[in-house]
């Protein structure tokens, strides 16, 4: 009799502790079986000054990326003068918290100082710009050797219609700037992974152009490991079948697919709004900021359904995807409160303004458990 009751007790304890372990598990414990899962960190957070954010990171994430401090402007504000202090703090943070680090980003036309493209009063020559790309990429990749798993080498080089963006890089060097940057990064650290990253990757013309670029780089013997789909999405855009087709196409080009800057914009936007070009900006109007006191139940429901459909896509494609990275920890951290219209109240992330986990997080975990 005694033996039986002891056995029952042991069994009960086992069931209870495994179900409480289930209740405690974070996104990384379950989604992490298939891909890295993480967030960007702002400077305050990567300096370890946002304890509540750190608790979320510890529980849910196994990879992070700098929201701003590893971009060309912050790292090389003046030619040849590098400032690695903030980014080094981030590296220390990743080591302390056992996180992988993605480097974002080496070559991008935004958040880059003007000196990059100028020579005195005039534009830089082909030779000068080539040299500057090489020097910046070499210095930065060398500095973070062994500390970064992979780099967004080039960010946003292709337009929605598949043409190359007329950025100063393109205007001076044509598409060659892409290969120059990838080669320099590989030479500086042969072990680091190299990615191309862009937004609106669901658009067929853009998808095809990115695939062409990946294939061309590979044919020319240039290393490229992954394609990042930024995924600044809304409640109704993109259409998920287009989005999935892009995941399939990139995977078919033989690269890893990464969801790199995921957030869901719930606010109404001007008709002309689209994509994620950071120079888009519209004047504030009350009608574009309807939810300052919280989301109405129907929008909340729509938002939760959208999160679940997105993660259903990631579940279906879990063998092609190597990383899912959110663009911020909690709603008030998101750049979408300030872009493309300043001063709004948006709800784009998985944690609310009090750092509370939204109910959808448990549902995402259950989805990946196959429940
Ligand atoms: C954004 C940051 O979130 C903002 O803080 C900053 O003011 C502008 O850049 N695509 C990218 C990211 O690749 O680097 C951008 O991040 C968002 C769009």
XYZ file of C-alpha atoms and ligand atoms in Angstrom:
389
model
C 0.000 0.000 0.000
C 2.742 2.396 1.049
C 4.724 1.521 -2.081
C 1.755 2.271 -4.339
C 1.022 5.638 -2.799
C 4.701 6.546 -3.098
C 4.700 5.589 -6.757
C 1.568 7.646 -7.418
C 3.130 10.609 -5.623
C 6.297 10.371 -7.724
C 4.246 10.160 -10.919
C 2.141 13.160 -9.920
C 5.206 15.239 -9.102
C 6.672 14.306 -12.482
C 3.549 15.407 -14.336
C 3.278 18.639 -12.359
C 6.915 19.607 -12.759
C 6.952 18.849 -16.474
C 3.813 20.910 -17.029
C 5.246 23.793 -15.013
C 8.462 23.497 -17.063
C 6.232 23.756 -20.132
C 4.584 26.849 -18.728
C 8.005 28.360 -18.067
C 9.473 27.654 -21.472
C 10.233 30.595 -23.696
C 10.216 31.015 -27.460
C 13.815 29.850 -27.780
C 13.127 26.575 -25.962
C 10.619 25.486 -28.572
C 11.149 27.504 -31.771
C 14.889 27.231 -31.127
C 14.721 23.585 -32.174
C 14.390 24.817 -35.736
C 15.940 28.275 -36.012
C 17.504 31.086 -34.035
C 14.941 33.416 -32.521
C 15.745 36.918 -31.367
C 15.291 40.656 -31.371
C 17.127 43.850 -32.085
C 18.349 45.755 -29.040
C 18.567 49.509 -28.751
C 21.684 51.102 -27.289
C 20.203 51.434 -23.803
C 19.374 47.726 -23.773
C 22.673 46.443 -25.133
C 24.471 48.526 -22.503
C 22.567 46.418 -19.958
C 20.484 49.346 -18.649
C 17.009 47.928 -19.319
C 16.543 45.123 -16.812
C 13.024 44.276 -17.853
C 14.142 43.914 -21.461
C 17.011 41.711 -20.319
C 14.591 39.401 -18.498
C 12.667 38.943 -21.748
C 15.878 38.349 -23.696
C 17.084 35.750 -21.170
C 13.851 33.874 -21.295
C 12.910 34.020 -24.956
C 15.819 34.772 -27.265
C 19.088 33.221 -28.366
C 20.213 35.807 -30.931
C 20.306 39.605 -31.052
C 21.223 42.350 -33.484
C 22.015 46.036 -32.905
C 19.137 48.304 -33.871
C 21.515 51.126 -34.839
C 24.983 51.070 -33.306
C 26.680 48.811 -35.860
C 25.601 50.796 -38.905
C 28.221 52.744 -40.913
C 27.386 56.163 -39.366
C 27.839 55.191 -35.713
C 30.919 53.028 -36.434
C 32.844 55.362 -38.750
C 31.483 58.877 -38.205
C 34.568 60.446 -39.806
C 36.782 58.811 -42.388
C 39.220 56.421 -40.729
C 37.952 57.226 -37.195
C 36.157 54.219 -35.853
C 34.143 54.200 -32.677
C 33.528 50.664 -31.473
C 32.688 51.484 -27.858
C 28.918 51.023 -27.958
C 29.146 47.929 -30.151
C 31.787 46.405 -27.875
C 29.354 46.759 -24.972
C 26.835 44.841 -27.045
C 29.387 42.093 -27.672
C 30.017 41.875 -23.913
C 26.253 41.678 -23.340
C 25.888 38.798 -25.805
C 28.670 36.885 -24.080
C 27.200 37.466 -20.648
C 23.779 36.280 -21.788
C 24.859 33.460 -24.098
C 23.457 35.027 -27.253
C 24.490 34.792 -30.878
C 25.072 38.158 -32.565
C 24.194 39.210 -36.100
C 26.017 42.206 -37.543
C 23.764 44.869 -39.071
C 24.856 46.324 -41.448
C 28.042 46.945 -43.437
C 26.878 48.739 -46.572
C 23.618 50.692 -46.661
C 22.703 54.014 -48.267
C 20.906 55.182 -45.079
C 22.510 56.071 -41.744
C 25.840 56.568 -43.485
C 27.812 59.808 -43.328
C 28.068 62.021 -46.365
C 31.875 61.884 -46.444
C 31.587 58.340 -47.792
C 30.399 59.587 -51.175
C 32.267 62.861 -51.485
C 35.664 64.043 -52.564
C 36.028 67.665 -51.525
C 33.163 69.527 -53.187
C 32.477 66.833 -55.775
C 31.394 63.196 -55.782
C 33.866 60.435 -54.970
C 35.386 58.621 -57.952
C 34.907 54.914 -58.590
C 38.343 54.194 -57.161
C 37.839 56.258 -54.040
C 34.428 54.780 -53.225
C 35.728 51.249 -53.849
C 38.592 51.935 -51.464
C 36.255 53.336 -48.812
C 33.915 50.359 -49.001
C 36.893 48.017 -48.667
C 38.390 49.916 -45.768
C 35.123 50.206 -43.830
C 34.130 46.586 -44.367
C 37.613 45.267 -43.605
C 38.008 47.304 -40.412
C 34.572 46.437 -39.069
C 34.564 42.734 -39.943
C 38.099 42.347 -38.581
C 37.155 44.077 -35.343
C 34.227 41.729 -34.725
C 35.941 38.555 -35.908
C 34.826 35.608 -33.793
C 32.123 37.730 -32.121
C 29.558 37.911 -34.889
C 27.916 34.880 -36.496
C 27.010 36.629 -39.724
C 26.776 40.060 -41.338
C 24.121 41.871 -43.302
C 26.747 42.852 -45.853
C 24.467 44.857 -48.118
C 21.123 46.289 -47.064
C 18.343 47.416 -49.427
C 20.060 47.559 -52.833
C 17.005 46.595 -54.883
C 13.756 48.467 -55.547
C 10.214 47.093 -55.573
C 10.271 46.763 -59.384
C 13.464 44.709 -59.367
C 15.755 47.484 -60.562
C 18.817 48.505 -58.593
C 18.210 51.367 -56.188
C 19.757 54.603 -57.475
C 21.759 55.052 -54.277
C 25.098 56.880 -54.297
C 26.744 53.432 -54.187
C 24.963 52.412 -57.373
C 25.304 55.775 -59.067
C 29.064 55.675 -58.690
C 29.832 51.959 -58.956
C 26.836 50.279 -60.559
C 25.975 46.873 -59.161
C 29.691 46.142 -58.579
C 29.506 47.694 -55.114
C 27.683 44.591 -53.901
C 30.416 42.203 -54.965
C 33.136 44.534 -53.664
C 31.506 44.538 -50.214
C 30.932 40.776 -50.067
C 34.481 40.006 -51.180
C 36.003 42.394 -48.653
C 33.912 40.888 -45.846
C 34.941 37.350 -46.766
C 38.614 38.279 -46.984
C 38.469 39.927 -43.563
C 36.846 36.889 -41.922
C 36.600 33.680 -43.952
C 34.507 32.056 -41.205
C 31.757 34.633 -40.896
C 28.406 34.182 -42.665
C 27.379 36.812 -45.208
C 23.835 37.956 -45.948
C 21.854 40.229 -48.233
C 18.966 41.973 -46.422
C 15.954 43.884 -47.780
C 12.286 44.796 -47.254
C 9.136 44.057 -49.324
C 10.684 40.779 -50.339
C 7.254 39.333 -51.120
C 6.981 41.422 -54.308
C 7.601 39.036 -57.241
C 9.798 41.416 -59.267
C 11.942 42.113 -56.233
C 12.117 38.431 -55.315
C 13.305 37.568 -58.844
C 15.912 40.322 -58.838
C 17.276 39.165 -55.459
C 17.472 35.584 -56.739
C 19.280 36.754 -59.874
C 21.744 38.660 -57.728
C 22.356 35.673 -55.433
C 22.912 33.345 -58.378
C 25.244 35.813 -60.065
C 27.310 36.238 -56.919
C 27.580 32.492 -56.517
C 28.526 31.989 -60.181
C 31.281 34.534 -59.723
C 32.622 32.629 -56.736
C 31.448 35.155 -54.141
C 30.343 33.792 -50.782
C 26.737 34.506 -49.785
C 25.097 32.438 -47.063
C 21.715 33.962 -46.543
C 18.960 36.295 -47.589
C 17.226 38.389 -44.942
C 13.556 39.246 -45.413
C 13.049 42.266 -43.155
C 9.306 41.625 -42.740
C 8.015 44.995 -41.588
C 4.484 43.816 -42.207
C 0.953 45.062 -41.578
C -2.369 43.423 -40.829
C -3.133 42.834 -44.499
C 0.169 43.199 -46.329
C 2.005 41.282 -47.605
C -0.173 38.558 -49.058
C 1.123 35.453 -47.360
C 1.214 33.350 -50.508
C 3.640 35.853 -52.075
C 5.661 35.929 -48.873
C 5.864 32.128 -48.816
C 6.791 31.995 -52.493
C 9.767 34.215 -51.675
C 10.885 31.940 -48.839
C 10.754 29.012 -51.286
C 12.586 30.894 -54.031
C 15.416 32.071 -51.789
C 15.822 28.601 -50.321
C 15.903 27.201 -53.871
C 18.863 29.531 -54.621
C 20.793 27.587 -51.999
C 20.889 30.226 -49.260
C 19.541 30.339 -45.730
C 16.351 32.331 -45.335
C 16.124 34.732 -42.417
C 13.227 36.781 -41.151
C 15.263 39.703 -39.913
C 13.186 42.680 -38.736
C 9.750 41.375 -37.936
C 7.065 43.723 -36.637
C 3.354 44.129 -37.367
C 2.096 47.659 -37.968
C -1.539 47.978 -36.827
C -2.010 51.665 -37.594
C -3.733 53.115 -40.650
C -1.311 54.751 -43.043
C -1.484 57.243 -45.910
C -2.231 55.629 -49.286
C 1.226 56.343 -50.655
C 2.880 54.451 -47.786
C 4.655 51.167 -48.515
C 7.809 49.190 -47.837
C 10.245 50.280 -45.159
C 12.336 53.074 -46.680
C 13.363 55.017 -43.606
C 13.271 58.366 -45.418
C 9.474 58.124 -45.936
C 7.766 60.638 -43.710
C 4.264 62.071 -43.385
C 2.915 64.869 -41.276
C 1.112 63.831 -38.081
C -2.692 63.755 -38.255
C -4.959 62.517 -35.517
C -6.692 60.112 -37.900
C -3.426 58.208 -38.400
C -3.132 57.659 -34.648
C -6.435 56.172 -33.491
C -5.390 53.837 -30.668
C -3.624 55.998 -28.103
C -5.656 54.428 -25.272
C -5.158 50.798 -26.333
C -6.396 48.565 -29.103
C -10.120 47.880 -29.567
C -10.961 44.194 -29.103
C -11.584 43.551 -32.810
C -8.196 44.999 -33.826
C -6.501 43.107 -31.004
C -8.035 39.910 -32.356
C -6.993 40.723 -35.913
C -3.458 41.400 -34.709
C -3.271 38.103 -32.839
C -4.547 36.221 -35.880
C -1.944 37.932 -38.025
C 0.876 36.910 -35.662
C -0.374 33.346 -35.736
C -0.627 33.221 -39.525
C 2.904 34.551 -39.803
C 4.249 31.962 -37.387
C 2.262 29.263 -39.193
C 4.228 30.261 -42.287
C 7.489 30.013 -40.311
C 6.418 26.638 -38.967
C 5.637 25.304 -42.438
C 9.010 26.591 -43.680
C 10.951 25.784 -40.524
C 13.490 23.699 -42.425
C 14.322 26.559 -44.792
C 14.430 29.319 -42.188
C 17.526 29.722 -40.039
C 16.549 32.792 -37.966
C 13.492 34.797 -36.981
C 14.385 38.185 -35.549
C 11.876 40.682 -34.156
C 12.538 44.415 -34.566
C 12.301 45.353 -30.909
C 11.420 43.949 -27.502
C 8.291 45.760 -26.286
C 5.764 47.977 -28.088
C 7.126 51.274 -26.787
C 10.619 50.439 -28.105
C 9.466 50.088 -31.689
C 10.623 52.476 -34.395
C 7.028 52.210 -35.714
C 5.914 54.725 -33.058
C 7.984 57.287 -34.908
C 7.998 56.121 -38.528
C 6.662 56.940 -41.074
C 4.660 59.420 -38.976
C 6.138 60.819 -35.769
C 4.423 60.644 -32.384
C 2.085 57.668 -32.794
C 1.142 54.816 -30.471
C 1.743 51.518 -32.223
C 1.512 47.888 -31.030
C 3.895 46.008 -33.320
C 5.751 43.592 -31.034
C 5.182 40.541 -28.839
C 5.470 42.367 -25.481
C 3.332 45.313 -24.378
C 4.322 48.681 -22.912
C 4.517 47.119 -19.449
C 6.885 44.449 -20.819
C 4.111 41.871 -20.400
C 4.072 38.930 -22.744
C 1.065 39.164 -25.088
C -1.203 36.090 -25.010
C -0.132 35.198 -28.537
C 3.362 34.223 -27.325
C 2.023 31.079 -25.617
C -0.025 30.312 -28.716
C 3.071 30.581 -30.920
C 4.911 28.209 -28.590
C 1.986 25.775 -28.685
C 1.949 25.959 -32.473
C 5.600 24.930 -32.610
C 4.955 22.126 -30.157
C 2.440 20.824 -32.664
C -0.442 21.300 -30.188
C 15.639 51.673 -38.058
C 15.769 51.800 -36.532
O 14.841 50.929 -35.945
C 15.518 53.215 -36.102
O 15.814 53.380 -34.722
C 16.369 54.188 -36.924
O 16.019 55.509 -36.598
C 16.173 53.980 -38.408
O 16.453 52.610 -38.724
N 15.375 48.705 -42.172
C 16.561 48.427 -41.550
C 16.768 48.881 -40.151
O 17.399 47.702 -42.109
O 18.113 49.165 -39.875
C 15.908 50.087 -39.833
O 16.044 50.377 -38.454
C 14.466 49.809 -40.193
C 14.316 49.524 -41.668
